[in-house]
Amino acid sequence: MTELLRLVSWFEHYSVVVMTLVFVAIVAATYWPGRKARIEQQGHIPLEDDV
């Protein structure tokens, strides 16, 4: 039980760091140079007229 409380306490203190790392990983994966064409293609979807 003590180990669980210690783990919860550690996560409470460092959760901001963990969430920041996750956010940076998502941004890096999204804007990776090799994915530029796909990102631009998806960005044009709202501009295309499908009438």
Backbone as JSON Lines, residues from 0, in Angstrom:
{"i":0,"aa":"M","n":[0.83,-1.19,0.0],"ca":[0.0,0.0,0.0],"c":[0.87,1.25,0.0]}
{"i":1,"aa":"T","n":[1.98,1.19,0.7],"ca":[2.88,2.34,0.76],"c":[3.48,2.62,-0.61]}
{"i":2,"aa":"E","n":[3.81,1.55,-1.33],"ca":[4.37,1.73,-2.68],"c":[3.36,2.4,-3.61]}
{"i":3,"aa":"L","n":[2.11,2.02,-3.48],"ca":[1.06,2.62,-4.31],"c":[0.92,4.1,-4.0]}
{"i":4,"aa":"L","n":[0.92,4.46,-2.73],"ca":[0.83,5.87,-2.35],"c":[2.04,6.65,-2.84]}
{"i":5,"aa":"R","n":[3.21,6.04,-2.8],"ca":[4.42,6.68,-3.28],"c":[4.33,6.9,-4.79]}
{"i":6,"aa":"L","n":[3.82,5.91,-5.5],"ca":[3.67,6.02,-6.95],"c":[2.66,7.11,-7.31]}
{"i":7,"aa":"V","n":[1.55,7.16,-6.62],"ca":[0.54,8.19,-6.87],"c":[1.1,9.57,-6.57]}
{"i":8,"aa":"S","n":[1.84,9.69,-5.51],"ca":[2.46,10.96,-5.16],"c":[3.46,11.4,-6.22]}
{"i":9,"aa":"W","n":[4.27,10.46,-6.72],"ca":[5.25,10.77,-7.76],"c":[4.53,11.24,-9.03]}
{"i":10,"aa":"F","n":[3.48,10.5,-9.42],"ca":[2.74,10.87,-10.63],"c":[2.07,12.22,-10.48]}
{"i":11,"aa":"E","n":[1.57,12.53,-9.3],"ca":[0.94,13.83,-9.06],"c":[1.94,14.96,-9.25]}
{"i":12,"aa":"H","n":[3.16,14.77,-8.79],"ca":[4.17,15.82,-8.91],"c":[4.74,15.95,-10.32]}
{"i":13,"aa":"Y","n":[4.86,14.85,-11.04],"ca":[5.51,14.86,-12.34],"c":[4.56,14.69,-13.52]}
{"i":14,"aa":"S","n":[3.27,14.76,-13.31],"ca":[2.32,14.55,-14.4],"c":[2.41,15.66,-15.45]}
{"i":15,"aa":"V","n":[2.77,16.86,-15.03],"ca":[2.93,17.95,-15.98],"c":[4.07,17.65,-16.95]}
{"i":16,"aa":"V","n":[5.15,17.11,-16.44],"ca":[6.29,16.75,-17.28],"c":[5.9,15.64,-18.25]}
{"i":17,"aa":"V","n":[5.19,14.64,-17.75],"ca":[4.76,13.53,-18.6],"c":[3.83,14.03,-19.7]}
{"i":18,"aa":"M","n":[2.86,14.86,-19.37],"ca":[1.92,15.38,-20.36],"c":[2.63,16.29,-21.37]}
{"i":19,"aa":"T","n":[3.61,17.05,-20.93],"ca":[4.39,17.89,-21.85],"c":[5.15,17.02,-22.84]}
{"i":20,"aa":"L","n":[5.75,15.94,-22.37],"ca":[6.48,15.03,-23.26],"c":[5.54,14.38,-24.27]}
{"i":21,"aa":"V","n":[4.36,14.01,-23.84],"ca":[3.37,13.42,-24.75],"c":[2.96,14.45,-25.81]}
{"i":22,"aa":"F","n":[2.73,15.69,-25.4],"ca":[2.35,16.75,-26.32],"c":[3.45,17.01,-27.35]}
{"i":23,"aa":"V","n":[4.69,17.08,-26.89],"ca":[5.81,17.3,-27.8],"c":[5.94,16.13,-28.79]}
{"i":24,"aa":"A","n":[5.72,14.91,-28.33],"ca":[5.79,13.75,-29.21],"c":[4.7,13.81,-30.28]}
{"i":25,"aa":"I","n":[3.49,14.23,-29.92],"ca":[2.4,14.35,-30.89],"c":[2.71,15.43,-31.92]}
{"i":26,"aa":"V","n":[3.2,16.57,-31.46],"ca":[3.55,17.66,-32.38],"c":[4.68,17.24,-33.31]}
{"i":27,"aa":"A","n":[5.69,16.57,-32.79],"ca":[6.81,16.13,-33.62],"c":[6.35,15.11,-34.66]}
{"i":28,"aa":"A","n":[5.48,14.2,-34.29],"ca":[4.98,13.2,-35.23],"c":[4.1,13.85,-36.3]}
{"i":29,"aa":"T","n":[3.36,14.87,-35.92],"ca":[2.47,15.53,-36.86],"c":[3.24,16.37,-37.88]}
{"i":30,"aa":"Y","n":[4.22,17.11,-37.42],"ca":[4.94,18.03,-38.29],"c":[6.29,17.49,-38.75]}
{"i":31,"aa":"W","n":[6.46,16.19,-38.76],"ca":[7.69,15.58,-39.25],"c":[7.85,15.94,-40.73]}
{"i":32,"aa":"P","n":[9.04,16.3,-41.18],"ca":[9.22,16.79,-42.55],"c":[8.69,15.86,-43.64]}
{"i":33,"aa":"G","n":[8.76,14.58,-43.47],"ca":[8.28,13.66,-44.5],"c":[6.77,13.59,-44.62]}
{"i":34,"aa":"R","n":[6.07,14.17,-43.68],"ca":[4.6,14.1,-43.68],"c":[3.95,15.37,-44.22]}
{"i":35,"aa":"K","n":[4.75,16.29,-44.77],"ca":[4.23,17.58,-45.19],"c":[3.12,17.45,-46.23]}
{"i":36,"aa":"A","n":[3.31,16.61,-47.24],"ca":[2.31,16.47,-48.31],"c":[0.99,15.96,-47.76]}
{"i":37,"aa":"R","n":[1.04,15.0,-46.86],"ca":[-0.2,14.46,-46.3],"c":[-0.92,15.48,-45.43]}
{"i":38,"aa":"I","n":[-0.17,16.24,-44.64],"ca":[-0.77,17.27,-43.79],"c":[-1.43,18.35,-44.66]}
{"i":39,"aa":"E","n":[-0.75,18.77,-45.72],"ca":[-1.33,19.77,-46.61],"c":[-2.57,19.24,-47.32]}
{"i":40,"aa":"Q","n":[-2.55,17.97,-47.71],"ca":[-3.71,17.37,-48.36],"c":[-4.91,17.37,-47.41]}
{"i":41,"aa":"Q","n":[-4.68,17.01,-46.17],"ca":[-5.77,17.0,-45.2],"c":[-6.24,18.41,-44.86]}
{"i":42,"aa":"G","n":[-5.33,19.38,-44.94],"ca":[-5.7,20.76,-44.67],"c":[-6.59,21.36,-45.75]}
{"i":43,"aa":"H","n":[-6.54,20.81,-46.95],"ca":[-7.36,21.32,-48.05],"c":[-8.76,20.71,-48.07]}
{"i":44,"aa":"I","n":[-9.03,19.72,-47.28],"ca":[-10.34,19.06,-47.28],"c":[-11.48,20.05,-47.03]}
{"i":45,"aa":"P","n":[-11.4,20.96,-46.03],"ca":[-12.52,21.88,-45.82],"c":[-12.69,22.87,-46.98]}
{"i":46,"aa":"L","n":[-11.64,23.11,-47.76],"ca":[-11.71,24.08,-48.84],"c":[-12.28,23.5,-50.12]}
{"i":47,"aa":"E","n":[-12.31,22.17,-50.23],"ca":[-12.82,21.53,-51.43],"c":[-14.35,21.59,-51.43]}
{"i":48,"aa":"D","n":[-14.9,21.89,-52.6],"ca":[-16.34,21.98,-52.74],"c":[-16.87,20.62,-53.14]}
{"i":49,"aa":"D","n":[-17.7,20.03,-52.31],"ca":[-18.24,18.71,-52.61],"c":[-19.73,18.76,-52.94]}
{"i":50,"aa":"V","n":[-20.14,19.83,-53.55],"ca":[-21.55,20.0,-53.95],"c":[-21.8,19.3,-55.25]}
